Amino acid sequence: MADITAAMVKELREKTDAPMMECKKALTEADGDMARAEEILRVKLGSKASKAAGRVTAEGLIGLYISPDAKQGAVIEINCETDFVAKNDDFVAFVNNLAKIVATNDVADVAALSSSAMGDATVEVTRLALVGKIGENISIRRFQRFSTANKLSSYVHSGKIGVLVEFSGADEVGKDLAMHIAATKPRALDESGVSESDKEAERSVARQKAAESGKPAEIVEKMVEGTVQKFLKEVALLSQPFVKNDKQTIAQMLKEKSATVTGFALFVVGEGIEKKTSDFAAEVAAAAAGQA
């Protein structure tokens, strides 16, 4: 049996917003496995325990750039250690310049971007100089580049959520799509684009919930598949209710506007990164004990 610490309970609560005692029970049942404990809470508490994927767990900034003809663009995430640095003018300029470099050059990956020219130096030399000036580590995490015969539109929210969308139609449609994606965070353009791992995770939770109903196996399977289909409609952009008119789906809005959407990128700062936390009192106590 794993030793369930207060730190583990606190971490699970921060990820799920579930009550402390429920977190402890879930961790005990999962023998300390954090991922399994999250799944147990989802079974017991439903959507109240499913917000972990949208949490911002590291600092940094999303940069966006679209060419004047709206045919090329890029979205990029650069991480730093504190939110204070994420607002630093030099850091903001670095992020925006990187977005432009990615958009206007066929850069394959972060390594290639690091060796690209940036003024009189390379991106890596510029990054290291900025680290020395600011006094915090700065890392280039990821980017996505678009080049299209259609049009691009973008939206960035407080520098923490960035969207680049490829579409055809009026400029207003592109802006609406970008803001909608930032608000609802779809996982794919349509249901076929949702990953098998996401489907299986949802199916596993649904099956455990349905099994508690005591209904026959064939009914349970129908309940499970119904839940999965509902999930797919919620996370696929085209089937989501439009945020400006929830009586329409995005697909219906696009048809009405004689528009299409062919792709999008959604970046949330720190998504999927474990943010290091520290207990200052515990550190002081440990240091004092070591000197005793």
mmCIF file of N, CA and C in Angstrom, residues 59-61 78-80 85-96 130 134 137-139:
data_model
loop_
_atom_site.group_PDB
_atom_site.id
_atom_site.type_symbol
_atom_site.label_atom_id
_atom_site.label_comp_id
_atom_site.label_asym_id
_atom_site.label_seq_id
_atom_site.Cartn_x
_atom_site.Cartn_y
_atom_site.Cartn_z
ATOM 1 N N GLU A 59 4.548 29.018 -16.475
ATOM 2 C CA GLU A 59 4.454 30.400 -16.937
ATOM 3 C C GLU A 59 5.015 30.549 -18.352
ATOM 4 N N GLY A 60 4.696 31.670 -18.979
ATOM 5 C CA GLY A 60 5.190 31.920 -20.319
ATOM 6 C C GLY A 60 4.223 32.750 -21.120
ATOM 7 N N LEU A 61 4.362 32.669 -22.438
ATOM 8 C CA LEU A 61 3.578 33.518 -23.318
ATOM 9 C C LEU A 61 3.338 32.816 -24.651
ATOM 10 N N ILE A 78 6.448 30.041 -25.622
ATOM 11 C CA ILE A 78 7.745 30.211 -24.980
ATOM 12 C C ILE A 78 7.516 30.230 -23.479
ATOM 13 N N ASN A 79 8.261 29.413 -22.750
ATOM 14 C CA ASN A 79 8.082 29.314 -21.304
ATOM 15 C C ASN A 79 9.172 30.047 -20.527
ATOM 16 N N CYS A 80 8.785 30.535 -19.365
ATOM 17 C CA CYS A 80 9.729 31.135 -18.424
ATOM 18 C C CYS A 80 9.328 30.675 -17.025
ATOM 19 N N VAL A 85 8.121 37.742 -15.453
ATOM 20 C CA VAL A 85 8.975 37.772 -16.638
ATOM 21 C C VAL A 85 8.147 37.672 -17.919
ATOM 22 N N ALA A 86 7.041 36.931 -17.869
ATOM 23 C CA ALA A 86 6.178 36.788 -19.049
ATOM 24 C C ALA A 86 5.621 38.134 -19.511
ATOM 25 N N LYS A 87 5.667 39.145 -18.630
ATOM 26 C CA LYS A 87 5.178 40.480 -18.981
ATOM 27 C C LYS A 87 6.318 41.444 -19.301
ATOM 28 N N ASN A 88 7.562 40.969 -19.201
ATOM 29 C CA ASN A 88 8.728 41.794 -19.480
ATOM 30 C C ASN A 88 8.766 42.186 -20.964
ATOM 31 N N ASP A 89 9.028 43.452 -21.260
ATOM 32 C CA ASP A 89 8.996 43.939 -22.644
ATOM 33 C C ASP A 89 9.971 43.196 -23.548
ATOM 34 N N ASP A 90 11.181 42.900 -23.034
ATOM 35 C CA ASP A 90 12.174 42.190 -23.842
ATOM 36 C C ASP A 90 11.720 40.761 -24.139
ATOM 37 N N PHE A 91 11.089 40.135 -23.153
ATOM 38 C CA PHE A 91 10.597 38.769 -23.331
ATOM 39 C C PHE A 91 9.453 38.752 -24.351
ATOM 40 N N VAL A 92 8.538 39.712 -24.243
ATOM 41 C CA VAL A 92 7.402 39.802 -25.165
ATOM 42 C C VAL A 92 7.901 40.010 -26.596
ATOM 43 N N ALA A 93 8.890 40.883 -26.745
ATOM 44 C CA ALA A 93 9.440 41.147 -28.076
ATOM 45 C C ALA A 93 10.103 39.900 -28.652
ATOM 46 N N PHE A 94 10.815 39.148 -27.807
ATOM 47 C CA PHE A 94 11.468 37.912 -28.226
ATOM 48 C C PHE A 94 10.435 36.914 -28.743
ATOM 49 N N VAL A 95 9.350 36.754 -28.015
ATOM 50 C CA VAL A 95 8.291 35.814 -28.396
ATOM 51 C C VAL A 95 7.661 36.222 -29.730
ATOM 52 N N ASN A 96 7.335 37.495 -29.868
ATOM 53 C CA ASN A 96 6.696 37.958 -31.099
ATOM 54 C C ASN A 96 7.624 37.839 -32.309
ATOM 55 N N LEU A 130 19.223 36.803 -23.397
ATOM 56 C CA LEU A 130 18.029 37.227 -22.666
ATOM 57 C C LEU A 130 17.955 36.553 -21.299
ATOM 58 N N ILE A 134 17.708 38.780 -17.972
ATOM 59 C CA ILE A 134 16.511 38.699 -17.122
ATOM 60 C C ILE A 134 16.775 37.904 -15.842
ATOM 61 N N ASN A 137 15.380 31.174 -16.542
ATOM 62 C CA ASN A 137 15.479 30.281 -17.687
ATOM 63 C C ASN A 137 14.322 30.558 -18.654
ATOM 64 N N ILE A 138 14.610 30.474 -19.931
ATOM 65 C CA ILE A 138 13.612 30.686 -20.985
ATOM 66 C C ILE A 138 13.749 29.545 -21.972
ATOM 67 N N SER A 139 12.642 28.903 -22.311
ATOM 68 C CA SER A 139 12.700 27.771 -23.234
ATOM 69 C C SER A 139 11.648 27.895 -24.325
#
